Structure formats: structure tokens, C-alpha cells
CSV table of C-alpha atoms and ligand atoms in Angstrom, one decimal:
chain,number,residue,atom,x,y,z
A,9,MET,CA,44.0,158.3,89.0
A,10,ASN,CA,46.7,155.8,88.9
A,11,ASP,CA,49.7,155.1,91.5
A,12,THR,CA,52.6,155.2,89.1
A,13,ARG,CA,54.9,155.2,92.6
A,14,PRO,CA,57.1,151.8,91.7
A,15,THR,CA,55.9,149.1,94.1
A,16,LEU,CA,59.0,147.8,95.3
A,17,THR,CA,61.3,149.8,98.1
A,18,LEU,CA,64.5,149.3,99.4
A,19,TYR,CA,65.2,149.6,103.5
A,20,SER,CA,69.3,151.1,102.6
A,21,HIS,CA,71.5,153.3,103.2
A,22,PRO,CA,73.5,154.9,100.6
A,23,LEU,CA,76.9,154.3,102.8
A,24,SER,CA,75.9,150.3,103.0
A,25,SER,CA,78.3,148.4,100.7
A,26,SER,CA,76.1,145.7,101.3
A,27,CYS,CA,73.0,148.4,99.3
A,28,TRP,CA,76.2,149.5,97.1
A,29,LYS,CA,75.4,146.0,95.7
A,30,VAL,CA,71.6,145.6,95.1
A,31,LEU,CA,71.7,149.4,94.0
A,32,LEU,CA,73.9,148.5,91.3
A,33,ALA,CA,71.3,145.8,90.6
A,34,LEU,CA,68.8,148.5,90.2
A,35,TYR,CA,70.3,151.0,88.2
A,36,GLU,CA,72.6,148.6,85.8
A,37,THR,CA,68.9,146.7,84.8
A,38,GLY,CA,66.5,150.2,85.1
A,39,THR,CA,64.2,149.0,87.2
A,40,PRO,CA,62.0,151.5,89.5
A,41,PHE,CA,62.1,151.4,93.3
A,42,GLU,CA,61.9,153.5,96.3
A,43,PRO,CA,65.0,154.0,98.7
A,44,ALA,CA,63.6,153.0,102.6
A,45,LEU,CA,66.8,155.2,104.2
A,46,VAL,CA,67.7,153.1,107.5
A,47,ASP,CA,69.5,155.4,109.3
A,48,GLY,CA,71.1,154.0,112.4
A,49,PRO,CA,71.3,150.8,113.5
A,50,PRO,CA,69.3,147.8,111.0
A,51,LYS,CA,68.6,146.4,114.0
A,52,THR,CA,66.5,149.3,116.0
A,53,HIS,CA,64.9,150.4,112.8
A,54,ALA,CA,60.9,149.4,113.3
A,55,LYS,CA,59.8,148.5,109.9
A,56,LEU,CA,63.1,146.7,109.0
A,57,SER,CA,63.7,144.7,112.1
A,58,ALA,CA,60.2,143.7,111.4
A,59,LEU,CA,60.6,142.1,108.4
A,60,TRP,CA,63.6,140.7,109.3
A,61,PRO,CA,65.1,140.3,112.6
A,62,ILE,CA,67.9,139.5,111.7
A,63,GLY,CA,68.3,143.5,111.0
A,64,LYS,CA,70.2,144.0,108.8
A,65,MET,CA,70.5,145.4,105.2
A,66,PRO,CA,70.1,145.8,102.4
A,67,VAL,CA,65.7,144.2,102.6
A,68,LEU,CA,63.6,144.8,99.6
A,69,TYR,CA,60.1,145.0,100.1
A,70,ASP,CA,57.1,144.3,97.5
A,71,ALA,CA,53.8,145.4,97.7
A,72,ALA,CA,52.4,144.2,94.6
A,73,ARG,CA,53.6,140.7,96.7
A,74,LYS,CA,53.4,141.5,100.1
A,75,GLN,CA,56.5,140.3,99.5
A,76,ALA,CA,59.6,141.1,101.9
A,77,THR,CA,63.1,139.8,100.8
A,78,PRO,CA,66.6,140.1,102.5
A,79,GLU,CA,70.2,138.4,101.4
A,80,THR,CA,72.1,140.5,98.5
A,81,SER,CA,72.0,137.6,95.9
A,82,ILE,CA,68.2,136.4,96.6
A,83,ILE,CA,67.4,140.0,96.3
A,84,ILE,CA,69.2,140.4,93.1
A,85,GLU,CA,67.7,136.9,92.0
A,86,TYR,CA,64.2,137.5,93.4
A,87,LEU,CA,64.4,140.6,91.5
A,88,GLN,CA,65.5,139.3,87.9
A,89,LEU,CA,62.8,136.6,88.7
A,90,HIS,CA,59.8,139.0,89.1
A,91,TYR,CA,61.3,141.9,87.6
A,92,PRO,CA,63.3,140.6,84.6
A,93,LYS,CA,64.4,144.1,82.4
A,94,SER,CA,66.4,143.5,79.0
A,95,ALA,CA,69.9,143.9,81.2
A,96,ARG,CA,70.7,139.7,82.8
A,97,LEU,CA,72.6,139.9,85.6
A,98,LEU,CA,71.9,136.1,86.0
A,99,PRO,CA,73.2,133.9,82.2
A,100,ASP,CA,70.3,131.4,81.1
A,101,ASP,CA,73.3,128.6,81.0
A,102,PRO,CA,73.1,126.8,83.6
A,103,SER,CA,76.7,125.8,84.2
A,104,ARG,CA,77.4,130.1,83.6
A,105,LEU,CA,75.0,130.7,86.6
A,106,LEU,CA,76.4,128.2,88.8
A,107,GLU,CA,79.6,129.7,87.9
A,108,VAL,CA,78.4,133.4,88.3
A,109,ARG,CA,76.7,132.0,92.0
A,110,LEU,CA,80.6,131.2,92.7
A,111,TRP,CA,81.6,134.7,92.3
A,112,ASP,CA,79.0,136.2,93.7
A,113,ARG,CA,79.9,133.9,96.8
A,114,PHE,CA,83.7,134.3,96.3
A,115,PHE,CA,83.3,137.9,96.9
A,116,ASP,CA,80.8,138.7,99.5
A,117,LEU,CA,82.5,135.8,101.8
A,118,TYR,CA,86.7,136.1,100.7
A,119,VAL,CA,87.2,139.8,100.3
A,120,HIS,CA,83.1,141.7,101.5
A,121,THR,CA,83.4,139.5,105.2
A,122,PRO,CA,87.1,140.3,105.8
A,123,MET,CA,87.1,143.6,104.3
A,124,GLN,CA,83.7,144.7,107.0
A,125,LYS,CA,85.9,142.9,109.7
A,126,LEU,CA,88.9,146.0,109.4
A,127,VAL,CA,86.3,148.1,109.1
A,128,ALA,CA,84.4,147.3,112.2
A,129,ASP,CA,87.4,146.2,114.2
A,130,ARG,CA,89.0,150.0,113.8
A,131,LEU,CA,85.6,151.7,115.1
A,132,ARG,CA,86.1,149.3,118.2
A,133,GLY,CA,87.5,150.1,122.0
A,134,ASP,CA,91.1,149.7,122.5
A,135,ALA,CA,89.6,146.8,125.4
A,136,ASP,CA,87.4,145.1,122.6
A,137,LYS,CA,89.9,144.8,119.1
A,138,ASP,CA,90.4,141.5,117.8
A,139,PRO,CA,94.1,141.2,116.4
A,140,ALA,CA,94.0,137.3,115.7
A,141,GLY,CA,90.8,137.9,113.6
A,142,VAL,CA,91.8,140.6,111.8
A,143,ARG,CA,95.6,138.9,110.9
A,144,ASP,CA,93.2,135.5,109.8
A,145,ALA,CA,90.8,138.8,107.4
A,146,LYS,CA,94.2,140.3,106.1
A,147,GLN,CA,95.7,137.3,104.9
A,148,THR,CA,91.9,136.1,103.5
A,149,LEU,CA,92.1,139.3,101.5
A,150,ASP,CA,95.2,139.0,100.4
A,151,THR,CA,94.5,135.1,99.1
A,152,ALA,CA,91.5,136.5,97.9
A,153,TYR,CA,94.0,138.8,95.5
A,154,ARG,CA,95.8,136.6,94.5
A,155,MET,CA,93.1,134.3,93.3
A,156,LEU,CA,91.4,137.5,91.5
A,157,GLU,CA,95.0,139.2,89.9
A,158,GLU,CA,95.2,135.4,87.6
A,159,ARG,CA,91.4,135.3,87.0
A,160,ALA,CA,91.1,138.6,86.5
A,161,GLY,CA,94.2,139.0,83.6
A,162,SER,CA,91.7,136.3,81.6
A,163,GLN,CA,88.9,138.0,81.9
A,164,THR,CA,86.7,141.3,81.5
A,165,TRP,CA,84.2,140.3,83.9
A,166,ALA,CA,83.9,138.2,86.5
A,167,VAL,CA,82.8,135.5,85.2
A,168,GLY,CA,83.2,135.4,81.2
A,169,GLY,CA,83.0,139.0,79.2
A,170,SER,CA,79.6,139.5,80.1
A,171,PHE,CA,78.4,141.8,83.7
A,172,THR,CA,76.6,139.6,86.2
A,173,MET,CA,75.3,139.7,89.3
A,174,ALA,CA,79.4,138.5,90.9
A,175,ASP,CA,80.6,142.4,89.5
A,176,CYS,CA,77.6,144.1,91.4
A,177,SER,CA,79.2,141.7,94.4
A,178,ALA,CA,82.5,142.8,93.3
A,179,MET,CA,82.2,146.8,93.1
A,180,PRO,CA,81.8,147.5,97.0
A,181,ALA,CA,83.8,144.8,98.3
A,182,LEU,CA,86.5,146.2,95.7
A,183,PHE,CA,85.9,149.5,96.7
A,184,TYR,CA,85.4,149.7,100.5
A,185,ALA,CA,88.4,147.1,100.5
A,186,GLU,CA,91.1,149.2,98.2
A,187,ALA,CA,90.9,151.5,101.2
A,188,VAL,CA,91.4,149.0,104.2
A,189,HIS,CA,93.7,146.4,103.4
A,190,PRO,CA,95.3,147.5,99.3
A,191,PHE,CA,95.3,145.7,96.2
A,192,ALA,CA,95.8,147.4,93.4
A,193,SER,CA,99.4,148.8,93.6
A,194,LYS,CA,100.6,145.1,93.4
A,195,HIS,CA,98.1,143.1,91.6
A,196,PRO,CA,98.1,145.3,87.8
A,197,ALA,CA,95.3,143.4,86.5
A,198,LEU,CA,92.4,144.0,89.5
A,199,ALA,CA,93.5,146.9,89.5
A,200,ALA,CA,92.3,147.1,86.3
A,201,TYR,CA,89.2,145.3,86.9
A,202,PHE,CA,88.2,147.5,89.8
A,203,THR,CA,88.5,150.6,87.4
A,204,GLY,CA,85.9,149.1,84.9
A,205,LEU,CA,83.8,148.1,87.9
A,206,THR,CA,84.0,152.3,88.5
A,207,ASP,CA,83.9,153.6,85.7
A,208,ARG,CA,80.1,152.0,84.9
A,209,PRO,CA,77.1,154.3,85.2
A,210,ALA,CA,75.2,152.2,88.2
A,211,SER,CA,79.0,152.6,90.1
A,212,ARG,CA,79.6,156.0,89.6
A,213,ARG,CA,75.5,156.2,91.1
A,214,VAL,CA,76.2,155.1,93.7
A,215,ILE,CA,79.3,156.4,94.7
A,216,GLU,CA,78.2,159.8,94.4
A,217,GLU,CA,75.3,159.0,96.6
A,218,ALA,CA,77.6,157.5,99.1
A,219,ARG,CA,80.4,161.0,98.9
A,220,PRO,CA,78.2,163.2,101.6
A,221,TYR,CA,78.2,159.7,104.1
A,222,PHE,CA,82.0,159.5,103.2
A,223,HIS,CA,83.5,161.2,106.3
A,224,TYR,CA,81.5,158.4,108.1
A,225,PHE,CA,83.6,155.6,106.8
A,226,PRO,CA,86.9,155.0,109.3
A,227,PHE,CA,89.2,155.0,106.3
A,228,PHE,CA,88.2,157.4,105.0
A,229,ASP,CA,91.3,159.4,105.1
A,230,ALA,CA,92.5,156.0,102.3
A,231,LEU,CA,89.6,156.6,99.8
A,232,HIS,CA,90.7,157.7,96.8
A,233,PRO,CA,90.3,161.5,96.4
A,234,ARG,CA,88.3,160.1,92.3
A,235,PHE,CA,85.6,159.6,94.9
A,236,THR,CA,85.7,161.4,97.8
A,237,GLY,CA,85.6,164.2,95.2
A,238,ALA,CA,88.6,166.4,96.8
A,239,GLU,CA,90.9,166.0,93.2
A,240,ASN,CA,88.1,168.0,91.6
A,241,ARG,CA,87.9,170.6,93.9
B,23,GSH,N1,74.2,138.7,104.6
B,23,GSH,C1,74.0,140.4,104.2
B,23,GSH,C2,74.6,141.2,104.7
B,23,GSH,C3,73.9,142.1,104.8
B,23,GSH,C4,75.7,143.4,105.6
B,23,GSH,O1,76.4,142.8,106.1
B,23,GSH,N2,75.1,144.3,105.7
B,23,GSH,C5,75.2,145.1,106.6
B,23,GSH,C6,75.6,146.7,106.0
B,23,GSH,S1,76.1,146.8,105.3
B,23,GSH,C7,74.5,146.2,108.1
B,23,GSH,O2,73.6,145.9,108.1
B,23,GSH,N3,74.8,145.9,108.8
B,23,GSH,C8,74.7,146.2,110.2
B,23,GSH,C9,74.6,145.3,111.1
B,23,GSH,O3,75.2,143.6,111.2
B,23,GSH,O4,74.1,145.8,112.5
B,23,GSH,C10,73.6,140.6,102.7
B,23,GSH,O5,74.2,139.5,102.0
B,23,GSH,O6,72.5,140.9,102.5
């Protein structure tokens, strides 16, 4: 009998912003995979930390190649290399590809990372708070929002007219950033881009799957009711 189970396993959690980035790529391209729930700190998850001792999720395991791939952008590039589907998230043109990589880095380093800093600080005890780090993170976000506002006015997606890896990166970063350090009221073009991102079926799916866990997010009250489901109650 043929084993029809997908060869790809994604070690992930439905609430994790980094996992959303890869889930979006998988859903956008219709690539079959099995999720393996990392319930608790990834560093204490035996299988994940054996595959990637750094202990951050997600990690993709490909049983066909017996290969583990960490780091969201590398996972997406791996998927495009070995599991190419009709929806392409990385353009063939080398100059456009470079631009996609730049904006993918931009969202990871200058939106996602400072957003995570603010979330982590909220979870820390009073003695461990880092006010200077929080101030720096907010400044980085403000600069990023200004740059993105200018950019969003002139194109539909992060890089031109088609949805790419940079948009997979943008969606979770902006989703949680809007709750921890809001941008939408001051940056209309960025807000419109964010609405376009969250309206995609793949985004709706990751949000839906995260909904049972949203109450663990320390800025839960700042999430828009259309995302938590409160709007429909
Ligand atoms: N650079 C990594 C970041 C991954 C990341 O920050 N993962 C978070 C979840 S959103 C994590 O595993 N945090 C647990 C920890 O740091 O212990 C990537 O792009 O994959």
C-alpha cells in the first residue's frame, strides 16, 4: 500500500509569528505538509532541539531527503527549490529576487524583531524589564513604518505587483506589530497594504488556526475584534 502522508513536517505552533510566515508560504502554494505541534518552549522540545539546537521554531523536516531546515526565509527558499508549485514566491529575475530578499530581511529585522522585543518585555518580571531596549525597538518600528508608508503608496505588494516571500514575512510581523505599537491610524497606505495582506485566504486560515490561542498573547486586548472573532459574537 502506498503511504500518502506528506513528506514534510513543520515543527510549529499556531500562535507563533515566525511559523505564520512559513505557513503562509505553504498555504499560498498548496504544498502538503503535516504540522507537529511545539507546545511549550522550543528549546525543551526534544525533536525540534535535536534538529536545530538553537531551539527556535519553525523547523521543516523533509523525510524524502532526511533533511531539517531552520530559519523561515531558508525554509521558503527550500520549498521553492524542492517543491515548486504554480504559485511562485521567489521571482526568477535575479534583480527582483534580490529585492524580494531585501524586503524579506527588512520585515524580519526591522518589524518582526522589534515587535518580538516588545512582546518579550511585556512577559518579563519587573526586575528584568529593559526600558532602553523597548525605546530602541519603538524607534526602529517608527522608522520602518515611515519607510513602508512611502513604499506602500506606490505598489500593491511588498515588491511590485505579485505576492512574494517578502509579503509572507510582512503579514505576521505587521499583524502583531499593530497590536504592540500601532501604525494603522497614522499610516493609511501601510494600513491598506495590511488589510490586503490579512484578507488573503491563506492569512485568514492562519488567523483562524491561531484564534484558540490568542488569549495567551500578552497584548490580546489590542488585537482587532475582526481577528479574535469578537466582532461576530
Ligand atoms: N530567525 C528565526 C526567528 C524564529 C523565532 O524567533 N521563533 C520564535 C517563535 S516566533 C521562537 O522560536 N521563540 C522561542 C525562543 O526563542 O525560545 C526565523 O526566521 O526562523
